[in-house]
Amino acid sequence: MDTLLKLKKVNLKYQTDKDTIKVLNDIDLITKKKDTISIVGESGSGKTSLIMLIGGLEKATSGKIYFQDQELTSLSEDEVSEIRRKHIGIVFQSFYLIPNYTAVENVALTLELNKLKNPEKQAKELLERFGLKNRFNNLPSQLSGGEQQRVAIARAIAMKPELILADEPTGNLDTENSIMISNILFEYVKDEGSSLIMVTHDPKLADKAKRKIKIKDGKIK
């Protein structure tokens, strides 16, 4: 069975003092290994919330989420966190790099937390692969936006995750850097056999994926 991810009737609601806000409604989704999926839709439609649920950063109100046959919705936060750390890489629109860590240290930290050998060596190899050989010892403030996003991607894939989640990965970048970042992501998943689920407002980037999913009013259309 090559199913990597499965969502069954997943709902997400927020309760306020006056109302119940429905964010996602009865989401069904199956992702196979080596899939590339783009998620499109208007702002506020629930795209980012779906990424957060899949990554275990948000808890579904109801429904079930399976990753590699494990039901994430039945696990504790610590158990979900361990699965995410080892098997899921997440790339955000904002880079979230540690400001007082160099490029190498930002990437190596993920490897150190997972007790891998030679974290600095592996971090340098990844950064060099992404054209950052001359930026190893630079702090985030000394990097351009495109360079910071490449460091963030290197950090996200350091553990060679089976699934990469990307939430507007080119949203803060100019056209040239957007093309570079999208090429890096798609080339990586092709080379490594990972799956990619990506939220984007960029129609050209969305069209690069094998499948395109539209979310409207919290539902897959």
mmCIF file of C-alpha atoms in Angstrom:
data_model
loop_
_atom_site.group_PDB
_atom_site.id
_atom_site.type_symbol
_atom_site.label_atom_id
_atom_site.label_comp_id
_atom_site.label_asym_id
_atom_site.label_seq_id
_atom_site.Cartn_x
_atom_site.Cartn_y
_atom_site.Cartn_z
ATOM 1 C CA MET A 1 0.000 0.000 0.000
ATOM 2 C CA ASP A 2 1.537 3.312 -1.048
ATOM 3 C CA THR A 3 -0.821 5.587 0.897
ATOM 4 C CA LEU A 4 1.176 8.037 2.992
ATOM 5 C CA LEU A 5 -1.524 10.285 4.429
ATOM 6 C CA LYS A 6 -5.266 9.899 4.850
ATOM 7 C CA LEU A 7 -7.852 12.322 6.211
ATOM 8 C CA LYS A 8 -11.380 11.092 6.947
ATOM 9 C CA LYS A 9 -14.211 13.548 7.643
ATOM 10 C CA VAL A 10 -11.879 16.014 9.343
ATOM 11 C CA ASN A 11 -13.475 19.088 10.893
ATOM 12 C CA LEU A 12 -11.970 22.097 12.621
ATOM 13 C CA LYS A 13 -14.105 24.532 14.602
ATOM 14 C CA TYR A 14 -13.379 27.394 16.972
ATOM 15 C CA GLN A 15 -15.788 28.378 19.705
ATOM 16 C CA THR A 16 -16.132 32.058 20.586
ATOM 17 C CA ASP A 17 -18.345 33.661 23.215
ATOM 18 C CA LYS A 18 -21.033 34.291 20.645
ATOM 19 C CA ASP A 19 -20.539 31.824 17.839
ATOM 20 C CA THR A 20 -18.987 28.650 16.454
ATOM 21 C CA ILE A 21 -16.579 29.321 13.602
ATOM 22 C CA LYS A 22 -16.304 26.459 11.120
ATOM 23 C CA VAL A 23 -12.835 26.465 9.554
ATOM 24 C CA LEU A 24 -12.702 23.051 7.844
ATOM 25 C CA ASN A 25 -15.704 20.885 7.023
ATOM 26 C CA ASP A 26 -15.652 17.129 6.388
ATOM 27 C CA ILE A 27 -12.251 17.072 4.688
ATOM 28 C CA ASP A 28 -11.393 13.805 2.928
ATOM 29 C CA LEU A 29 -7.925 13.504 1.412
ATOM 30 C CA ILE A 30 -5.579 10.686 0.436
ATOM 31 C CA THR A 31 -1.935 11.360 -0.369
ATOM 32 C CA LYS A 32 0.250 8.677 -1.891
ATOM 33 C CA LYS A 33 3.994 8.382 -1.662
ATOM 34 C CA LYS A 34 5.832 10.676 -4.128
ATOM 35 C CA ASP A 35 2.711 12.827 -4.577
ATOM 36 C CA THR A 36 3.003 16.562 -5.161
ATOM 37 C CA ILE A 37 -0.158 18.453 -4.255
ATOM 38 C CA SER A 38 -0.884 22.163 -4.380
ATOM 39 C CA ILE A 39 -3.665 23.662 -2.270
ATOM 40 C CA VAL A 40 -5.243 26.834 -3.596
ATOM 41 C CA GLY A 41 -8.099 29.064 -2.529
ATOM 42 C CA GLU A 42 -8.903 32.528 -1.287
ATOM 43 C CA SER A 43 -7.394 33.926 1.899
ATOM 44 C CA GLY A 44 -9.307 32.628 4.909
ATOM 45 C CA SER A 45 -10.596 29.549 3.089
ATOM 46 C CA GLY A 46 -8.821 27.134 5.451
ATOM 47 C CA LYS A 47 -5.672 26.272 3.484
ATOM 48 C CA THR A 48 -3.148 27.013 6.217
ATOM 49 C CA SER A 49 -5.376 25.378 8.831
ATOM 50 C CA LEU A 50 -5.302 22.177 6.781
ATOM 51 C CA ILE A 51 -1.491 22.248 6.683
ATOM 52 C CA MET A 52 -1.412 22.817 10.449
ATOM 53 C CA LEU A 53 -3.711 19.835 11.043
ATOM 54 C CA ILE A 54 -1.678 17.519 8.829
ATOM 55 C CA GLY A 55 1.525 18.595 10.563
ATOM 56 C CA GLY A 56 0.039 18.000 13.998
ATOM 57 C CA LEU A 57 0.371 21.667 14.936
ATOM 58 C CA GLU A 58 -3.396 21.975 15.304
ATOM 59 C CA LYS A 59 -5.846 19.403 16.673
ATOM 60 C CA ALA A 60 -8.926 18.456 14.679
ATOM 61 C CA THR A 61 -12.321 18.951 16.297
ATOM 62 C CA SER A 62 -13.475 15.658 14.800
ATOM 63 C CA GLY A 63 -12.476 13.150 12.146
ATOM 64 C CA LYS A 64 -9.343 11.070 11.737
ATOM 65 C CA ILE A 65 -5.887 11.728 10.301
ATOM 66 C CA TYR A 66 -3.600 8.816 9.440
ATOM 67 C CA PHE A 67 0.091 9.081 8.619
ATOM 68 C CA GLN A 68 1.793 5.853 7.536
ATOM 69 C CA ASP A 69 -1.110 3.895 9.063
ATOM 70 C CA GLN A 70 -0.752 5.636 12.432
ATOM 71 C CA GLU A 71 -3.815 7.545 13.587
ATOM 72 C CA LEU A 72 -2.398 10.923 14.581
ATOM 73 C CA THR A 73 -5.708 12.058 16.034
ATOM 74 C CA SER A 74 -5.523 9.368 18.723
ATOM 75 C CA LEU A 75 -1.936 10.110 19.818
ATOM 76 C CA SER A 76 -0.650 12.407 22.535
ATOM 77 C CA GLU A 77 0.995 15.735 21.674
ATOM 78 C CA ASP A 78 4.406 14.267 22.498
ATOM 79 C CA GLU A 79 3.832 11.271 20.219
ATOM 80 C CA VAL A 80 2.678 13.495 17.356
ATOM 81 C CA SER A 81 5.656 15.787 17.929
ATOM 82 C CA GLU A 82 8.049 12.850 17.627
ATOM 83 C CA ILE A 83 6.479 11.728 14.342
ATOM 84 C CA ARG A 84 6.636 15.279 12.995
ATOM 85 C CA ARG A 85 10.267 15.698 14.037
ATOM 86 C CA LYS A 86 11.363 12.497 12.298
ATOM 87 C CA HIS A 87 9.052 12.186 9.312
ATOM 88 C CA ILE A 88 7.497 15.563 8.393
ATOM 89 C CA GLY A 89 9.321 18.693 7.258
ATOM 90 C CA ILE A 90 7.501 22.031 7.393
ATOM 91 C CA VAL A 91 8.367 25.184 5.446
ATOM 92 C CA PHE A 92 6.561 28.408 6.326
ATOM 93 C CA GLN A 93 6.180 31.740 4.540
ATOM 94 C CA SER A 94 8.131 33.325 7.396
ATOM 95 C CA PHE A 95 11.511 31.710 7.827
ATOM 96 C CA TYR A 96 11.582 31.260 11.640
ATOM 97 C CA LEU A 97 15.358 30.949 11.779
ATOM 98 C CA ILE A 98 17.071 31.354 15.148
ATOM 99 C CA PRO A 99 18.527 34.875 14.845
ATOM 100 C CA ASN A 100 21.738 34.283 16.808
ATOM 101 C CA TYR A 101 22.536 30.976 15.061
ATOM 102 C CA THR A 102 24.517 30.787 11.827
ATOM 103 C CA ALA A 103 23.076 29.102 8.740
ATOM 104 C CA VAL A 104 24.943 25.895 9.587
ATOM 105 C CA GLU A 105 23.825 25.983 13.218
ATOM 106 C CA ASN A 106 20.167 26.496 12.263
ATOM 107 C CA VAL A 107 20.219 23.367 10.099
ATOM 108 C CA ALA A 108 22.459 21.302 12.382
ATOM 109 C CA LEU A 109 20.177 21.877 15.384
ATOM 110 C CA THR A 110 17.483 19.631 13.898
ATOM 111 C CA LEU A 111 20.028 16.848 13.419
ATOM 112 C CA GLU A 112 21.418 17.307 16.928
ATOM 113 C CA LEU A 113 17.952 17.086 18.490
ATOM 114 C CA ASN A 114 17.476 13.763 16.724
ATOM 115 C CA LYS A 115 20.913 12.588 17.895
ATOM 116 C CA LEU A 116 22.324 12.066 14.394
ATOM 117 C CA LYS A 117 26.048 11.769 13.858
ATOM 118 C CA ASN A 118 28.104 14.593 12.321
ATOM 119 C CA PRO A 119 25.273 17.164 12.302
ATOM 120 C CA GLU A 120 27.516 20.031 11.208
ATOM 121 C CA LYS A 121 28.915 18.037 8.281
ATOM 122 C CA GLN A 122 25.432 17.048 7.118
ATOM 123 C CA ALA A 123 24.183 20.620 7.501
ATOM 124 C CA LYS A 124 27.029 21.934 5.360
ATOM 125 C CA GLU A 125 26.334 19.338 2.668
ATOM 126 C CA LEU A 126 22.687 20.403 2.496
ATOM 127 C CA LEU A 127 23.473 24.104 2.391
ATOM 128 C CA GLU A 128 26.087 23.544 -0.305
ATOM 129 C CA ARG A 129 23.505 21.618 -2.320
ATOM 130 C CA PHE A 130 21.317 24.732 -2.189
ATOM 131 C CA GLY A 131 24.085 27.081 -3.288
ATOM 132 C CA LEU A 132 24.937 28.448 0.155
ATOM 133 C CA LYS A 133 28.529 27.277 0.528
ATOM 134 C CA ASN A 134 29.691 30.848 1.080
ATOM 135 C CA ARG A 135 27.014 31.522 3.706
ATOM 136 C CA PHE A 136 27.765 28.786 6.261
ATOM 137 C CA ASN A 137 28.747 31.214 9.021
ATOM 138 C CA ASN A 138 26.310 34.011 8.258
ATOM 139 C CA LEU A 139 23.526 34.929 10.673
ATOM 140 C CA PRO A 140 19.972 35.217 9.284
ATOM 141 C CA SER A 141 20.228 39.020 9.378
ATOM 142 C CA GLN A 142 23.185 38.754 6.999
ATOM 143 C CA LEU A 143 21.227 36.719 4.433
ATOM 144 C CA SER A 144 18.789 37.788 1.729
ATOM 145 C CA GLY A 145 15.177 36.610 1.844
ATOM 146 C CA GLY A 146 15.855 33.914 -0.741
ATOM 147 C CA GLU A 147 18.914 32.722 1.161
ATOM 148 C CA GLN A 148 16.983 32.584 4.434
ATOM 149 C CA GLN A 149 14.266 30.495 2.813
ATOM 150 C CA ARG A 150 16.877 28.099 1.421
ATOM 151 C CA VAL A 151 18.272 27.681 4.936
ATOM 152 C CA ALA A 152 14.734 27.082 6.222
ATOM 153 C CA ILE A 153 14.146 24.420 3.563
ATOM 154 C CA ALA A 154 17.478 22.752 4.358
ATOM 155 C CA ARG A 155 16.421 22.629 8.002
ATOM 156 C CA ALA A 156 13.005 21.182 7.094
ATOM 157 C CA ILE A 157 14.472 18.369 4.984
ATOM 158 C CA ALA A 158 17.510 17.629 7.152
ATOM 159 C CA MET A 159 15.886 14.432 8.458
ATOM 160 C CA LYS A 160 14.904 13.351 4.921
ATOM 161 C CA PRO A 161 11.186 13.449 5.746
ATOM 162 C CA GLU A 162 8.668 11.362 3.862
ATOM 163 C CA LEU A 163 6.315 14.358 3.760
ATOM 164 C CA ILE A 164 7.093 18.041 3.215
ATOM 165 C CA LEU A 165 4.444 20.625 4.065
ATOM 166 C CA ALA A 166 4.978 24.087 2.597
ATOM 167 C CA ASP A 167 2.751 27.029 3.514
ATOM 168 C CA GLU A 168 3.253 29.842 0.991
ATOM 169 C CA PRO A 169 6.993 29.059 0.682
ATOM 170 C CA THR A 170 7.523 31.832 -1.884
ATOM 171 C CA GLY A 171 5.059 34.333 -0.424
ATOM 172 C CA ASN A 172 7.729 36.749 0.845
ATOM 173 C CA LEU A 173 10.058 36.456 -2.149
ATOM 174 C CA ASP A 174 10.554 38.225 -5.464
ATOM 175 C CA THR A 175 10.010 36.434 -8.776
ATOM 176 C CA GLU A 176 13.609 35.290 -9.231
ATOM 177 C CA ASN A 177 13.877 33.821 -5.738
ATOM 178 C CA SER A 178 10.385 32.319 -5.982
ATOM 179 C CA ILE A 179 11.418 30.347 -9.063
ATOM 180 C CA MET A 180 14.623 29.210 -7.352
ATOM 181 C CA ILE A 181 12.807 28.055 -4.205
ATOM 182 C CA SER A 182 10.096 26.204 -6.143
ATOM 183 C CA ASN A 183 12.746 24.439 -8.228
ATOM 184 C CA ILE A 184 14.608 23.401 -5.071
ATOM 185 C CA LEU A 185 11.456 21.923 -3.520
ATOM 186 C CA PHE A 186 10.318 20.002 -6.591
ATOM 187 C CA GLU A 187 13.794 18.750 -7.455
ATOM 188 C CA TYR A 188 14.261 17.524 -3.896
ATOM 189 C CA VAL A 189 11.002 15.552 -3.763
ATOM 190 C CA LYS A 190 11.791 14.046 -7.162
ATOM 191 C CA ASP A 191 15.317 13.036 -6.137
ATOM 192 C CA GLU A 192 14.431 11.742 -2.674
ATOM 193 C CA GLY A 193 10.991 10.270 -3.338
ATOM 194 C CA SER A 194 9.285 12.453 -0.742
ATOM 195 C CA SER A 195 5.738 13.801 -0.975
ATOM 196 C CA LEU A 196 4.935 17.514 -1.044
ATOM 197 C CA ILE A 197 1.763 19.308 0.013
ATOM 198 C CA MET A 198 1.996 23.012 -0.665
ATOM 199 C CA VAL A 199 -0.281 25.996 -0.091
ATOM 200 C CA THR A 200 0.230 28.768 -2.623
ATOM 201 C CA HIS A 201 -1.435 31.775 -4.227
ATOM 202 C CA ASP A 202 0.947 31.549 -7.191
ATOM 203 C CA PRO A 203 -0.886 29.848 -10.101
ATOM 204 C CA LYS A 204 2.358 28.930 -11.885
ATOM 205 C CA LEU A 205 3.707 27.253 -8.760
ATOM 206 C CA ALA A 206 0.394 25.481 -8.155
ATOM 207 C CA ASP A 207 0.437 24.093 -11.699
ATOM 208 C CA LYS A 208 3.817 22.407 -11.110
ATOM 209 C CA ALA A 209 2.191 19.903 -8.739
ATOM 210 C CA LYS A 210 0.735 16.621 -9.980
ATOM 211 C CA ARG A 211 -2.559 17.403 -8.234
ATOM 212 C CA LYS A 212 -4.252 20.695 -7.461
ATOM 213 C CA ILE A 213 -6.867 20.975 -4.718
ATOM 214 C CA LYS A 214 -9.099 23.987 -4.213
ATOM 215 C CA ILE A 215 -10.518 24.845 -0.823
ATOM 216 C CA LYS A 216 -13.548 27.093 -0.583
ATOM 217 C CA ASP A 217 -15.444 27.866 2.609
ATOM 218 C CA GLY A 218 -13.545 25.147 4.450
ATOM 219 C CA LYS A 219 -14.383 22.424 1.940
ATOM 220 C CA ILE A 220 -12.441 20.707 -0.833
ATOM 221 C CA LYS A 221 -14.022 21.540 -4.169
#
